[in-house]
Each structure stands twice: as structure tokens, then as C-alpha cells.
PDB file of C-alpha atoms in Angstrom:
ATOM      1  CA  MET A   1     -44.879 -57.429   3.653  1.00 54.00           C
ATOM      2  CA  ASP A   2     -44.172 -54.367   1.625  1.00 63.00           C
ATOM      3  CA  ASP A   3     -46.846 -55.514  -1.075  1.00 71.00           C
ATOM      4  CA  SER A   4     -49.300 -56.149   1.656  1.00 67.00           C
ATOM      5  CA  LEU A   5     -48.747 -52.625   2.887  1.00 60.00           C
ATOM      6  CA  ARG A   6     -49.053 -51.176  -0.524  1.00 69.00           C
ATOM      7  CA  ARG A   7     -52.266 -52.985  -1.254  1.00 68.00           C
ATOM      8  CA  ALA A   8     -53.852 -52.082   2.046  1.00 67.00           C
ATOM      9  CA  ALA A   9     -52.996 -48.414   1.432  1.00 65.00           C
ATOM     10  CA  LEU A  10     -54.551 -48.693  -2.033  1.00 70.00           C
ATOM     11  CA  ALA A  11     -57.481 -50.265  -0.692  1.00 68.00           C
ATOM     12  CA  VAL A  12     -57.930 -47.310   1.901  1.00 64.00           C
ATOM     13  CA  SER A  13     -57.451 -44.608  -0.623  1.00 66.00           C
ATOM     14  CA  ALA A  14     -59.855 -46.215  -3.165  1.00 68.00           C
ATOM     15  CA  ALA A  15     -62.648 -46.784  -0.641  1.00 63.00           C
ATOM     16  CA  GLU A  16     -65.459 -44.250  -0.988  1.00 66.00           C
ATOM     17  CA  GLY A  17     -69.264 -43.574  -0.575  1.00 66.00           C
ATOM     18  CA  GLY A  18     -71.881 -45.947   0.911  1.00 66.00           C
ATOM     19  CA  GLY A  19     -70.268 -49.103   1.995  1.00 78.00           C
ATOM     20  CA  VAL A  20     -66.932 -47.844   2.540  1.00 83.00           C
ATOM     21  CA  PHE A  21     -66.339 -49.508   5.855  1.00 87.00           C
ATOM     22  CA  ASP A  22     -67.464 -52.888   4.360  1.00 89.00           C
ATOM     23  CA  ARG A  23     -65.166 -52.602   1.791  1.00 85.00           C
ATOM     24  CA  LEU A  24     -62.207 -51.706   3.801  1.00 85.00           C
ATOM     25  CA  ALA A  25     -62.743 -54.701   6.213  1.00 88.00           C
ATOM     26  CA  GLY A  26     -63.263 -57.091   3.441  1.00 88.00           C
ATOM     27  CA  ASP A  27     -60.380 -55.760   1.491  1.00 84.00           C
ATOM     28  CA  LEU A  28     -57.796 -55.593   4.515  1.00 83.00           C
ATOM     29  CA  ALA A  29     -58.687 -59.077   5.512  1.00 88.00           C
ATOM     30  CA  GLY A  30     -58.114 -60.351   2.122  1.00 87.00           C
ATOM     31  CA  ILE A  31     -54.930 -58.528   1.551  1.00 84.00           C
ATOM     32  CA  LEU A  32     -53.445 -59.762   5.092  1.00 82.00           C
ATOM     33  CA  GLY A  33     -54.867 -63.258   4.491  1.00 85.00           C
ATOM     34  CA  VAL A  34     -56.841 -63.502   7.587  1.00 88.00           C
ATOM     35  CA  ALA A  35     -60.289 -64.797   8.317  1.00 90.00           C
ATOM     36  CA  VAL A  36     -61.666 -61.864  10.185  1.00 91.00           C
ATOM     37  CA  GLY A  37     -61.601 -58.152   9.683  1.00 90.00           C
ATOM     38  CA  PHE A  38     -63.511 -55.409  11.321  1.00 90.00           C
ATOM     39  CA  ILE A  39     -63.714 -51.660  12.022  1.00 89.00           C
ATOM     40  CA  SER A  40     -65.253 -50.556  15.270  1.00 91.00           C
ATOM     41  CA  VAL A  41     -65.862 -47.378  17.157  1.00 91.00           C
ATOM     42  CA  PHE A  42     -66.748 -46.533  20.639  1.00 94.00           C
ATOM     43  CA  ASP A  43     -70.560 -46.992  21.307  1.00 96.00           C
ATOM     44  CA  ASP A  44     -70.899 -45.001  24.323  1.00 95.00           C
ATOM     45  CA  PRO A  45     -69.297 -41.755  26.005  1.00 96.00           C
ATOM     46  CA  ALA A  46     -67.665 -43.977  28.867  1.00 95.00           C
ATOM     47  CA  ARG A  47     -65.774 -45.710  26.179  1.00 94.00           C
ATOM     48  CA  THR A  48     -66.599 -49.275  27.681  1.00 95.00           C
ATOM     49  CA  ARG A  49     -68.398 -50.635  24.412  1.00 95.00           C
ATOM     50  CA  MET A  50     -67.426 -50.768  20.789  1.00 94.00           C
ATOM     51  CA  ARG A  51     -69.836 -50.907  17.692  1.00 95.00           C
ATOM     52  CA  MET A  52     -68.663 -52.574  14.638  1.00 93.00           C
ATOM     53  CA  LEU A  53     -68.953 -50.567  11.380  1.00 92.00           C
ATOM     54  CA  ALA A  54     -68.259 -53.325   9.437  1.00 93.00           C
ATOM     55  CA  PHE A  55     -67.354 -57.246   9.850  1.00 92.00           C
ATOM     56  CA  SER A  56     -65.846 -59.699   7.229  1.00 93.00           C
ATOM     57  CA  LEU A  57     -65.654 -63.276   8.142  1.00 92.00           C
ATOM     58  CA  ASP A  58     -64.041 -65.723   5.655  1.00 92.00           C
ATOM     59  CA  GLY A  59     -64.352 -63.322   2.999  1.00 91.00           C
ATOM     60  CA  ARG A  60     -68.104 -62.439   3.475  1.00 93.00           C
ATOM     61  CA  LEU A  61     -69.635 -59.443   5.009  1.00 92.00           C
ATOM     62  CA  ARG A  62     -71.481 -60.478   8.243  1.00 93.00           C
ATOM     63  CA  LYS A  63     -73.937 -58.355  10.347  1.00 93.00           C
ATOM     64  CA  PRO A  64     -71.768 -56.101  12.464  1.00 90.00           C
ATOM     65  CA  PHE A  65     -72.504 -55.910  16.275  1.00 92.00           C
ATOM     66  CA  THR A  66     -71.863 -53.981  19.631  1.00 94.00           C
ATOM     67  CA  TYR A  67     -69.616 -55.532  22.362  1.00 92.00           C
ATOM     68  CA  GLU A  68     -68.041 -54.914  25.758  1.00 91.00           C
ATOM     69  CA  LEU A  69     -64.525 -53.647  25.362  1.00 90.00           C
ATOM     70  CA  GLU A  70     -63.377 -55.211  28.713  1.00 90.00           C
ATOM     71  CA  GLY A  71     -61.786 -58.638  28.437  1.00 85.00           C
ATOM     72  CA  THR A  72     -61.239 -58.231  24.633  1.00 86.00           C
ATOM     73  CA  PRO A  73     -57.847 -57.943  22.949  1.00 86.00           C
ATOM     74  CA  CYS A  74     -59.121 -54.666  21.622  1.00 87.00           C
ATOM     75  CA  ALA A  75     -58.950 -53.250  25.091  1.00 88.00           C
ATOM     76  CA  SER A  76     -55.158 -53.529  24.901  1.00 82.00           C
ATOM     77  CA  VAL A  77     -54.832 -51.644  21.834  1.00 86.00           C
ATOM     78  CA  VAL A  78     -57.532 -49.078  21.638  1.00 85.00           C
ATOM     79  CA  GLY A  79     -55.729 -45.510  21.898  1.00 80.00           C
ATOM     80  CA  ASP A  80     -52.432 -47.210  22.706  1.00 79.00           C
ATOM     81  CA  LYS A  81     -50.412 -49.370  20.261  1.00 79.00           C
ATOM     82  CA  PHE A  82     -50.221 -52.250  17.684  1.00 83.00           C
ATOM     83  CA  ARG A  83     -50.492 -55.725  19.195  1.00 84.00           C
ATOM     84  CA  PHE A  84     -49.713 -59.085  17.520  1.00 84.00           C
ATOM     85  CA  VAL A  85     -50.686 -62.374  19.232  1.00 86.00           C
ATOM     86  CA  ARG A  86     -49.282 -65.031  16.951  1.00 87.00           C
ATOM     87  CA  SER A  87     -51.014 -68.140  18.985  1.00 90.00           C
ATOM     88  CA  GLY A  88     -52.738 -68.713  22.147  1.00 90.00           C
ATOM     89  CA  ALA A  89     -55.160 -65.846  21.853  1.00 88.00           C
ATOM     90  CA  ARG A  90     -58.193 -67.739  23.297  1.00 87.00           C
ATOM     91  CA  ARG A  91     -56.281 -68.574  26.392  1.00 89.00           C
ATOM     92  CA  GLU A  92     -55.059 -64.967  26.838  1.00 87.00           C
ATOM     93  CA  PHE A  93     -58.537 -63.533  26.313  1.00 86.00           C
ATOM     94  CA  PRO A  94     -60.836 -66.193  27.749  1.00 85.00           C
ATOM     95  CA  LYS A  95     -63.783 -63.671  28.069  1.00 82.00           C
ATOM     96  CA  ASP A  96     -63.934 -62.888  24.487  1.00 82.00           C
ATOM     97  CA  ASP A  97     -66.832 -64.947  23.115  1.00 80.00           C
ATOM     98  CA  LEU A  98     -65.946 -64.345  19.577  1.00 81.00           C
ATOM     99  CA  PHE A  99     -62.594 -66.032  19.896  1.00 82.00           C
ATOM    100  CA  ALA A 100     -64.068 -68.990  21.561  1.00 84.00           C
ATOM    101  CA  LYS A 101     -67.010 -69.265  18.969  1.00 84.00           C
ATOM    102  CA  LEU A 102     -64.792 -68.738  15.832  1.00 84.00           C
ATOM    103  CA  GLU A 103     -62.050 -70.818  17.218  1.00 86.00           C
ATOM    104  CA  LEU A 104     -59.587 -67.927  16.533  1.00 86.00           C
ATOM    105  CA  GLU A 105     -56.129 -68.053  17.774  1.00 87.00           C
ATOM    106  CA  SER A 106     -54.342 -64.930  16.448  1.00 88.00           C
ATOM    107  CA  TYR A 107     -54.814 -61.334  16.802  1.00 86.00           C
ATOM    108  CA  ALA A 108     -53.384 -58.286  15.490  1.00 85.00           C
ATOM    109  CA  ALA A 109     -54.501 -54.676  15.660  1.00 85.00           C
TER     110      ALA A 109
END
């Protein structure tokens, strides 16, 4: 775990210029050994929608998209705390289309 954290810190500090978010999403997913990595920000003043700045899936950058925050695991962590769901994420977040479409079972943020 210490090596992963060190590599993540180095990826963050090395990222710069155009494509910084793409590089961070891809590097962090690779370092952590996960299928999906993304970076999002609020998309509206009411803070009900998120807009991805970068989206990495299976080691490839994909087109970022906007999504409603309600019903997603992100809603339980944004502005609050770290959360890790080892398994059963699709059952816990049945309204999250991305989890169903990609058959994801874990979540950490």
C-alpha cells in the first residue's frame, strides 16, 4: 500500500499542462490496479450534477460525461469522507447506470 501511495503522489506531482486530468485518471487507475478511474467536478450551482474532467476505463481514456449525483456512490463521499465498498456496489447503488453497464462491484473514493 505504501508503494501505491508513493506512486500516486508522484503521478500527481508530475502531471502538468494540457491533459493533466487525463494523465491523473489513467495513472491512478493503473497504480491502484482498478478498471475505472475518473476525476469529476460539480456541473451546476445546485451541486446535483457532476461533470467528468477525465475518464479511464480498462487502461484507455474514454469520453468524459455528465451524470446526476443522486443515487451514485459519489453522493455519499463528495465533501464528506473516504468510502470503500469491497463488493456488492451494484446492489447498494441500483440507480447508478455506470455500475450496471460496466458490471462493477467495488467502489472507492
